[in-house]
Amino acid sequence: MLNQAQSQVVQHRKGALLVLAGAGTGKTRTLTHRFASLVAEGVQPERILLLTFTRKAAAEMNERAGKLLCNLGNSADLQHIGGTFHATAFRWLKRLQITDSAFNIVDDRDCKRLLQMDLVDSDKQLLNSIGMSVKDVLHLNSLSVNLQEDPHDVIAKFFPQARAEGNWLREKILGLRKRKEIGGLLDYDDILETWLKVLQSPQGDIIRKAYDYVMVDEYQDTSRVQIEILKELVKGHENIMAVGDDCQSIYSFRGALSVQMRDFINDFKEAQIVKLEDNYRSSQPILDACNDVISESTEVYPKELQSADHKIGPSPMLIEGKDINQVSHQLLDKIYNNLHQGIPLHQQAVLFRSSMQALALEKLLVQERLPYKKYGGIKLTEAAHVRDFMSLISCCFSENTAAWLRVLLLIPGIGQKTAEKLAEPLAAGKTPKAKIPAKATEFTEHLLTITETDWPDTPSQELISQCQEWYKTVIFNQYEDASSRLIDINTLVAQLMEAESLSDFAADLLLDQVDPDEDEFESSLILSTIHSAKGKEWDCVYILNVADGAIPVHRSSTNFEEERRLLYVAMTRAREQLFLFWPAFKGYQDNKPNHLSPFLHVLKKGSQTSAPQASQPESNSFPDDNIYVYDDNW
């Protein structure tokens, strides 16, 4: 059964609709029911474009929609009704012959090497003098694309210390873009910008005519370039439904701004707005605390989450410890207590603003031999050795200078300058004029034997085996933990051999970032950054270090309201129990006080009795456990 607001969304037909879906309010259920409802009325499934931000989310949508259609007596092939923005964009670019291979896709590491090719020593010194790195220049370029703003404007907003060198930075960015264009290379941002340009050209009508309806999940995470794409897609009918929660907008560093939800009514005229506020996840005491924390935000639509099932439970607890070490012991006690009460480890999660804040707890967990898994680290698809191996295969199929740079730098005896001289001619299938160092001759000749063979795009045992053999000869010179990395490569190879085509496999790997399977964490405590916890939920949630300086962090670039939303996201992950831990002092021997996060003071407003105030006692008289229970009087 759908509630009244969900039914209103499902029954909407013409024009733009913004669905403000609070945490745990059943947005996926609502999306799939609307899709099934449209198909049941005769709309062809392939004429409905569903855009999500992860392949896992797209797969879940397809599975749910398929089951609903079966229940209604319909059947349809839902394999290509949508996907991520990047995968859908690339599919169209390939269909329209704008690009022909996923091997021309480059990542940040590849772009870094391409940019460094244009940097002399004086350029590097200039970057240091303005407090920027090559990575910052790439971030500047990415923001420029995602915000659809000139690099000069982005510098003024995000890198004010570099204003005096704005022309120079802009020149370097345009040089990088030109180098990619000449090489036919696309990074992740280029894929979206190229799709937008196609949509704005006469070919755009081909794409527009393919869809009658567009539905977008997690709209608060879209960037300006993605919004411009959506505006082009629905020109003429504006049958767009966007679902999202501005209270969970936490990716401004990617160009996604919370004001985009408010701007929807300007981007899409005569848009209707529906709020989903019935929460099917958390108990009402937890929701009351979450509502209070977000209530002072100045950047979001006001929403009041209510338990749809009138679910009751224990009030959230703020637990004060002396320092992060004592807090870690207090938190461990709560974990063991809940474990004994029947809450398994995989339904308990410790959330934190940054990984460094969890080091003391991790050390304690190792000592206790308590199994845990951590979200927020480097994913397998982003690991250097995986990208090395895919670059090696790319060298066999495309004129990808960045891939050649990456592979050449693996060879002992070849440094940055030599690699730069060799990469472009080798990528073009020409004999390089630069001399190959004697130490690198054997490795390079072996490499050329592999790459100069005319291989089919279908997986070849001979090709993969030769690539494995070559990579084994260089990996031990690159990584101390080469043996464990080779295990990952073996796993990758097994997946490669099952693929229908190597280029399609590369597209899946490079474009769709797959979340770990939940079963992987079945017997382990969950540790996660708040960013990585978004979209997940657990019976019991512990938030580590709710101190001013930890959340919000104190940096010149800190967006205060986004930090508030981060805490809100963390709190709304809890179904039954919520604990917030606060170390009153910065260190065990440091007498500098840690003030409570300013976002939590709002909970005290309007109380009839004042809350206990956090004392700052001498270290030798500090109580073992100060617990403040949040309720209506806190």
XYZ file of C-alpha atoms in Angstrom, residues 48 55 59 65 84 174 194 198 251 259 299 305 316 319 349 367 384 392 413 470 517 533 552 574 581 621:
26
model
C 11.093 5.999 -19.782
C 24.767 0.888 -11.056
C 19.786 -2.603 -10.826
C 9.945 -2.504 -11.358
C 24.015 6.152 -14.219
C 42.732 24.818 -21.527
C 30.217 16.094 -24.572
C 25.419 16.765 -28.534
C 28.730 16.670 -2.256
C 20.232 25.148 -3.768
C 19.322 26.188 2.712
C 9.850 13.425 9.499
C 19.230 8.962 21.445
C 27.900 10.074 25.774
C 27.766 0.913 12.520
C 43.546 -5.589 20.071
C 46.390 1.702 -8.674
C 48.020 -2.195 -20.216
C 64.708 2.695 -15.733
C 54.347 -8.867 -18.262
C 27.765 -6.228 -1.624
C 27.212 5.670 4.783
C 31.979 20.800 11.591
C 19.762 4.657 12.698
C 30.093 10.295 21.447
C 38.392 13.283 38.806
